[in-house]
CSV table of C-alpha atoms in Angstrom, one decimal:
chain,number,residue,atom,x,y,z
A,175,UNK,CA,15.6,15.3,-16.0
A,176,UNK,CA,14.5,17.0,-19.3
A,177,UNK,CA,13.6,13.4,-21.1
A,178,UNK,CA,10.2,14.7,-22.6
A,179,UNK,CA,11.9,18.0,-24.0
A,180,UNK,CA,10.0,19.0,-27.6
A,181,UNK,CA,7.5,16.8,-26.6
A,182,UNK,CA,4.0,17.9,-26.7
A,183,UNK,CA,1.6,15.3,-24.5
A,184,UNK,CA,-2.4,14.7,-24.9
A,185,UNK,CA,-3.7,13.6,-21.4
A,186,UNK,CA,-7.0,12.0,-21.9
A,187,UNK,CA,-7.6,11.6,-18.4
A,188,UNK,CA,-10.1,13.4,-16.2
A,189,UNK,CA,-8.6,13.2,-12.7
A,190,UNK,CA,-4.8,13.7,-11.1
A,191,UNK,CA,-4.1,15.9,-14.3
A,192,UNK,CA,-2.8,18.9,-12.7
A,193,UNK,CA,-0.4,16.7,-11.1
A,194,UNK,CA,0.8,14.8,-14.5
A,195,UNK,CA,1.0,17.7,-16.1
A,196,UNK,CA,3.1,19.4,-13.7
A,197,UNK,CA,5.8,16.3,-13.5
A,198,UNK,CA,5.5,16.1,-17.7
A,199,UNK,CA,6.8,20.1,-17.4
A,200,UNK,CA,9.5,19.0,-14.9
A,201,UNK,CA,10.8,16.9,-17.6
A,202,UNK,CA,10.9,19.2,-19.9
A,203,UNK,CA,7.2,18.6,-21.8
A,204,UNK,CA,4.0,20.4,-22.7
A,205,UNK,CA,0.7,19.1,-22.5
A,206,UNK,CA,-3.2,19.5,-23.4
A,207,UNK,CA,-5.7,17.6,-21.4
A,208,UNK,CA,-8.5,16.6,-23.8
A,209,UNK,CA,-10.6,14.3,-21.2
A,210,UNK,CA,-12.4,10.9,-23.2
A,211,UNK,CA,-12.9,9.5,-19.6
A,212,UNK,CA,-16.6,10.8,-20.1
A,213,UNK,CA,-19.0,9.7,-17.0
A,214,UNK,CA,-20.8,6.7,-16.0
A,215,UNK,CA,-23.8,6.7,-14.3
A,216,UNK,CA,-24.8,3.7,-12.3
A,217,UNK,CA,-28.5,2.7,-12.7
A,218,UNK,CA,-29.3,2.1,-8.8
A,219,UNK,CA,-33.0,0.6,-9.7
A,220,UNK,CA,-31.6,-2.4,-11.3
A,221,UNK,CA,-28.5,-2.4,-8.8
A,222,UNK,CA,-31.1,-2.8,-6.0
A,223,UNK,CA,-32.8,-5.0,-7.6
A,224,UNK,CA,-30.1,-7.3,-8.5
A,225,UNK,CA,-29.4,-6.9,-4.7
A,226,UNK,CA,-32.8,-8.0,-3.3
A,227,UNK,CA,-32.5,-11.0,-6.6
A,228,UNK,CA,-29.4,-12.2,-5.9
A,229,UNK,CA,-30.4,-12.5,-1.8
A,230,UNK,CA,-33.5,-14.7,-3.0
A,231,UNK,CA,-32.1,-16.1,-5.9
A,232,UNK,CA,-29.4,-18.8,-6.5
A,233,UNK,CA,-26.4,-17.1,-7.7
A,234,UNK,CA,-23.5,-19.8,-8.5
A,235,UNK,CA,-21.2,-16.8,-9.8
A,236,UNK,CA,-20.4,-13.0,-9.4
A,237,UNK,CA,-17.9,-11.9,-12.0
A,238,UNK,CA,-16.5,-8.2,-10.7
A,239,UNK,CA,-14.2,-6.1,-13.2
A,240,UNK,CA,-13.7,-3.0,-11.0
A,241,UNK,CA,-13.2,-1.7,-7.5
A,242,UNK,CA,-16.1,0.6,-7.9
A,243,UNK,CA,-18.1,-2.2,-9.3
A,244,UNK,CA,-18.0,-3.8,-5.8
A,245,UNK,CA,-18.2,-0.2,-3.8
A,246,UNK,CA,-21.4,0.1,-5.6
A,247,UNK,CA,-23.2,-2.9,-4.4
A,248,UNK,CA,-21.8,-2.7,-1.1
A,249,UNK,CA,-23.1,0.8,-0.7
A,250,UNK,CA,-26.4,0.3,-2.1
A,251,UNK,CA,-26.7,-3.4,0.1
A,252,UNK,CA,-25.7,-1.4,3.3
A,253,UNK,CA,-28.6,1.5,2.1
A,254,UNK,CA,-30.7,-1.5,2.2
A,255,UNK,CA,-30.0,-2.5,5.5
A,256,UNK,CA,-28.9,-6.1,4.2
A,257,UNK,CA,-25.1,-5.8,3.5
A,258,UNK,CA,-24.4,-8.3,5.9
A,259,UNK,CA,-26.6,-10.7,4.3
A,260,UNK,CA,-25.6,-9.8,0.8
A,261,UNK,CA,-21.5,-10.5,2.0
A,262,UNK,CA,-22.6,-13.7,3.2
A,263,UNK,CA,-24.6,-14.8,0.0
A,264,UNK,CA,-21.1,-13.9,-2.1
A,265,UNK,CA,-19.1,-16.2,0.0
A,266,UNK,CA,-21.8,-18.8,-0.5
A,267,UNK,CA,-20.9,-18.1,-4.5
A,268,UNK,CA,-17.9,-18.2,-6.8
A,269,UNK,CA,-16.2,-15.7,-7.0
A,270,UNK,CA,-14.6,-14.3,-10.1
A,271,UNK,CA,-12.2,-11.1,-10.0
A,272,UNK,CA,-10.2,-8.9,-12.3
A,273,UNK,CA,-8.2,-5.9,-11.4
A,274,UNK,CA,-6.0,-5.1,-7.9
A,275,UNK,CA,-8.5,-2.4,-7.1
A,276,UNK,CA,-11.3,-4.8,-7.7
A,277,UNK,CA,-9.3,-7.8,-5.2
A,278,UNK,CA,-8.4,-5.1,-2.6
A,279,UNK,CA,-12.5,-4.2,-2.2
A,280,UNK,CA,-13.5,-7.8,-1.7
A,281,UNK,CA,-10.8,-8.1,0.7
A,282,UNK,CA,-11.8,-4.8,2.6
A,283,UNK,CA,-15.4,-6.7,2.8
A,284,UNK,CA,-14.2,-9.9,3.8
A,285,UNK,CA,-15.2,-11.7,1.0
A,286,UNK,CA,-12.9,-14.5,-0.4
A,287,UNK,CA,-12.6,-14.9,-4.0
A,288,UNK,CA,-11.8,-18.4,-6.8
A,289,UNK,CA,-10.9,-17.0,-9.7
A,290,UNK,CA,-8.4,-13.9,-10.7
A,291,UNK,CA,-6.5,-12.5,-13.3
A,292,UNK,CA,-2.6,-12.5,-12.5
A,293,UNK,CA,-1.9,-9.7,-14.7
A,294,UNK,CA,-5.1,-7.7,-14.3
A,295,UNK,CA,-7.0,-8.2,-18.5
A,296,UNK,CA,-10.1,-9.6,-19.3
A,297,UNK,CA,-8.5,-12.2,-21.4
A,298,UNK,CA,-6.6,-14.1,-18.7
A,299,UNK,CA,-9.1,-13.6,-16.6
A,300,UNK,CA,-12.1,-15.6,-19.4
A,301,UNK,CA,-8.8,-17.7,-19.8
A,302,UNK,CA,-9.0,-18.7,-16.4
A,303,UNK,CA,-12.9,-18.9,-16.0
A,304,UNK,CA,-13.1,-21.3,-19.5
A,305,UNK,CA,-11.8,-24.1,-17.3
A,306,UNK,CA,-15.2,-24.2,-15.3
A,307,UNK,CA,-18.2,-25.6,-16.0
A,308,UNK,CA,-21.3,-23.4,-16.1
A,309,UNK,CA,-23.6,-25.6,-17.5
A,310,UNK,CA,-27.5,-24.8,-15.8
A,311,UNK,CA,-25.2,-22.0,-13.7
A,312,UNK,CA,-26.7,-18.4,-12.9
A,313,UNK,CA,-23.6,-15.8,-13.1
A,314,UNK,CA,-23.9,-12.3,-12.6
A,315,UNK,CA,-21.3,-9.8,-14.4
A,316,UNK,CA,-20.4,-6.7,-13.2
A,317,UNK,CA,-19.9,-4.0,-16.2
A,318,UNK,CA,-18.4,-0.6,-15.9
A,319,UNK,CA,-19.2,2.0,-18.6
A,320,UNK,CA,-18.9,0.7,-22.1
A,321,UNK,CA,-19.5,-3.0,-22.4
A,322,UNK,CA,-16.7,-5.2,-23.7
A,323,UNK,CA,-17.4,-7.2,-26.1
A,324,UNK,CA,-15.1,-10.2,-25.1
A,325,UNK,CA,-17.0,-10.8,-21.8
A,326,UNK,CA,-19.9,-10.8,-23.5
A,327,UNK,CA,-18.7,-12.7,-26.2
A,328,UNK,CA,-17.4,-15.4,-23.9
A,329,UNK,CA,-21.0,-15.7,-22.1
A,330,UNK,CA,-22.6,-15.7,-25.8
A,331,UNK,CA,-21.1,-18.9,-26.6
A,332,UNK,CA,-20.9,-21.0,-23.3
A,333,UNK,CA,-25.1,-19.8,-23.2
A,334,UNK,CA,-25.2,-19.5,-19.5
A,335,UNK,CA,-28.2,-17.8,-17.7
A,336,UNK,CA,-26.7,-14.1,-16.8
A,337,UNK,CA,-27.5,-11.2,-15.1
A,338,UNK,CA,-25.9,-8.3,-16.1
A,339,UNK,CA,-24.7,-5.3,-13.9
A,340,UNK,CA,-25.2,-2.4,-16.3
A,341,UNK,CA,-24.0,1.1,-16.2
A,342,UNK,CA,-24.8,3.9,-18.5
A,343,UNK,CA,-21.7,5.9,-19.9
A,344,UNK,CA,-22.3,9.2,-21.2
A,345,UNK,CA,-19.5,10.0,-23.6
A,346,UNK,CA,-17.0,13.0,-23.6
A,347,UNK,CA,-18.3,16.2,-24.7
A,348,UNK,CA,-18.5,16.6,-28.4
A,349,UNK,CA,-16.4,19.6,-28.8
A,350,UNK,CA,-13.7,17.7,-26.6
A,351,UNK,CA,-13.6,14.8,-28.3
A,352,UNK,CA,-13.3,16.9,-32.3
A,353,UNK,CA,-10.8,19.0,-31.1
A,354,UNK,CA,-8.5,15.8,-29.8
A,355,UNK,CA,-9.0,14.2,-33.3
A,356,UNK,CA,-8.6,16.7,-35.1
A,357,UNK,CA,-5.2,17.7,-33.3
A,358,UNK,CA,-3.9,13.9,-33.7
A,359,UNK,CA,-5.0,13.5,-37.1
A,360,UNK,CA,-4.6,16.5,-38.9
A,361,UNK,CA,-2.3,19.1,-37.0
A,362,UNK,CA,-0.1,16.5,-35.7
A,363,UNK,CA,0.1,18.2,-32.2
A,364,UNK,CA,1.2,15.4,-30.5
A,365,UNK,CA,4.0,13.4,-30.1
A,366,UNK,CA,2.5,10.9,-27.2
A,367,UNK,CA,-1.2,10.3,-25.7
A,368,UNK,CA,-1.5,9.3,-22.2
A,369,UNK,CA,-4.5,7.3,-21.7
A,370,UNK,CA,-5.1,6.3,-17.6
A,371,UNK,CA,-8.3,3.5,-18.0
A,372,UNK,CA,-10.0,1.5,-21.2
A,373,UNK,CA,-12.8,3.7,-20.7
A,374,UNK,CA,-10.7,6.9,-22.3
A,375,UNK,CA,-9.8,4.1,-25.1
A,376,UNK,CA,-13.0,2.8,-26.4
A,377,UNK,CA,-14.4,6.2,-25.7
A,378,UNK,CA,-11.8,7.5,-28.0
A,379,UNK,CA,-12.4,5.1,-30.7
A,380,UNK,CA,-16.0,5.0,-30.3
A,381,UNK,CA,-15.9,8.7,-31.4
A,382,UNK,CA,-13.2,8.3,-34.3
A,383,UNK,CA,-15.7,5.7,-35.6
A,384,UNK,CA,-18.8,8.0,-35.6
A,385,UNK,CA,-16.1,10.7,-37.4
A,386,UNK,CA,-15.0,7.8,-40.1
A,387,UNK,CA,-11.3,8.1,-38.5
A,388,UNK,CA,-10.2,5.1,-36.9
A,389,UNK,CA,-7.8,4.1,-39.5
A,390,UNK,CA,-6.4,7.4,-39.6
A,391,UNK,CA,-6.4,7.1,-35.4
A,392,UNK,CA,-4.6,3.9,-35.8
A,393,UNK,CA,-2.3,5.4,-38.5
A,394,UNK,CA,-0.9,8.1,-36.0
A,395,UNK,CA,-0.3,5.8,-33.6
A,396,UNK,CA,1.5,3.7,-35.7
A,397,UNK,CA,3.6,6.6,-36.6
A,398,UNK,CA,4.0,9.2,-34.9
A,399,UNK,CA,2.7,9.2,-32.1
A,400,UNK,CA,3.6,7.2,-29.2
A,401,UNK,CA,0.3,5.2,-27.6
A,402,UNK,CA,1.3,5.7,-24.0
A,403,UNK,CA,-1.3,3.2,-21.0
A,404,UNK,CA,-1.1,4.1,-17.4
A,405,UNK,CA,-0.7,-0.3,-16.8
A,406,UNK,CA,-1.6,-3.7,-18.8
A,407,UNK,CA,-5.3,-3.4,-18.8
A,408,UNK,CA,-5.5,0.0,-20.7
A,409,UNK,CA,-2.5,-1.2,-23.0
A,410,UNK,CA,-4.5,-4.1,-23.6
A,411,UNK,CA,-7.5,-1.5,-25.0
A,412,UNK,CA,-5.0,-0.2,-27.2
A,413,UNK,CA,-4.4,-3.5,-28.9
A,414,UNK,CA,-8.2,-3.9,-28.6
A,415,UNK,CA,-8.8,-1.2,-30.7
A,416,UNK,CA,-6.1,-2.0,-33.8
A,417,UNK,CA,-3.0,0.1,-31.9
A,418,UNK,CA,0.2,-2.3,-32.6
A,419,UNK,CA,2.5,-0.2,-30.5
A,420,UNK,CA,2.0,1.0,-26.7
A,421,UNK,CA,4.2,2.4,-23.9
A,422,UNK,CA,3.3,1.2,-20.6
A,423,UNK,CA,5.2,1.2,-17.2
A,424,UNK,CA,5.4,-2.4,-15.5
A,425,UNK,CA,3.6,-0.5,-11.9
A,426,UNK,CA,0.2,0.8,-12.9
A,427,UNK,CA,0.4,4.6,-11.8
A,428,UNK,CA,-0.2,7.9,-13.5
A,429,UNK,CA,3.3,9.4,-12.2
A,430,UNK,CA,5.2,5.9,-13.0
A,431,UNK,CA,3.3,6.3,-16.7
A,432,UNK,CA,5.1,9.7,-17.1
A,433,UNK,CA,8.6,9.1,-16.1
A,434,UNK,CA,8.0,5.9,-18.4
A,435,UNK,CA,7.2,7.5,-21.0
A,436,UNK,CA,10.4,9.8,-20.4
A,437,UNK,CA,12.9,6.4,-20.3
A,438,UNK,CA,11.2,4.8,-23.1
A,439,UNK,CA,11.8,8.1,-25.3
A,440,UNK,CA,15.8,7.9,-23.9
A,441,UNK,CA,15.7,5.2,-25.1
A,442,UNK,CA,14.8,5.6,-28.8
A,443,UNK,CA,17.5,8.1,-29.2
């Protein structure tokens, strides 16, 4: 198949991109990988310490967003010799999950969960959880990278006591994150960009903002270029961050995202 022929693809991702890139040229396309995933850094003093808390405290509710999320307290609890203990305090709790990668980890622990998201966002997930009461509850929110603001929000408002899970992000090099802009907004280089996780979103509008772009960001994506999300979750980013448009495939994988892409351009023709 040649579906992505005369099209020139922005990969923002910083993993599997040899391979994406390699099945974009089997279809005919070119691509740049200008990575926004940036890194995050766990902070493992206040992850042990939320460890050795939540074993002494009462916790009612553990809200997990990611599979590593969970991989990191398991890790650090087993470090501490008290991962046993620490499984059996969260099937004491609530349980509150969002994400296949995140359900799959609890599961691989043994630990049984209340509340999901059925198609893997934030929203259906605060959806589901603004059911509950949480009045005099302790919850504890697991964060990964940049914070979002509608989990937060939603915690704001219903003024419960909670312990957040921080981690730091350190965003995309500088020099990364100009030359992507400047390519999307002023060369036009592109004709789609492939974004894999929310991170790479708010990472790339967090940088347009500092630049005074996002309208011209938005603008792009609204008409020329085609917003392209690896599954719901990142395509829900997208729509986060002002983007009206976005390609996404209904199976959340990098390959699926490219042949996608590929159909969707058919498509259009």
């Amino acid at each position: 198949m040649t579906l992505l022929t005369n099209y020139h693809l922005a990969l923002t991702a910083s993993r599997k991109t040899d391979e994406m890139q390699e099945l974009i040229r089997k279809q005919g396309g070119t691509s740049s990988v200008r990575s926004m995933q940036g890194t995050v850094i766990e902070d493992k003093t206040i992850v042990k310490a939320m460890i050795r808390n939540g074993l002494n405290d009462d916790v009612d509710w553990f809200v997990f967003t990611t599979g590593i999320g969970i991989h990191t307290f398991m890790r650090h609890a087993e470090e501490m010799g008290v991962k046993k203990a620490f499984v059996q305090k969260l099937n004491n709790a609530r349980i509150a999950v969002r994400g296949y990668k995140a359900i799959a980890a609890l599961k691989k622990e043994g630990v049984s969960y209340e509340v999901t998201s059925e198609d893997g966002t934030t929203k259906d997930l605060l959806t589901k959880l603004s059911v509950f009461s949480f009045q005099k509850k302790h919850v504890v929110v697991q964060l990964y990278g940049i914070p979002s603001q509608e989990i937060e929000h939603f915690f704001r408002i219903n003024k419960r006591h909670t312990t957040w899970l921080p981690y730091h992000h350190l965003p995309p090099e500088e020099s990364v994150a100009d030359k992507l802009l400047h390519e999307l907004v002023i060369n036009k280089k592109y004709q789609a960009v492939c974004f894999t996780s929310a991170l790479q979103v708010k990472a790339l509008f967090s940088c347009a903002e500092d630049r005074g772009l996002v309208e011209e960001v938005i603008a792009s994506f609204d008409e020329d270029v085609i917003a392209t999300a690896v599954g719901k979750v990142t395509a829900e980013a997208l729509y986060e961050s002002g983007v009206t448009k976005v390609v996404y495939p209904a199976k959340e994988r990098m390959g699926a995202m490219i042949i996608h892409l590929g159909k969707y351009i058919a498509s259009t023709k």
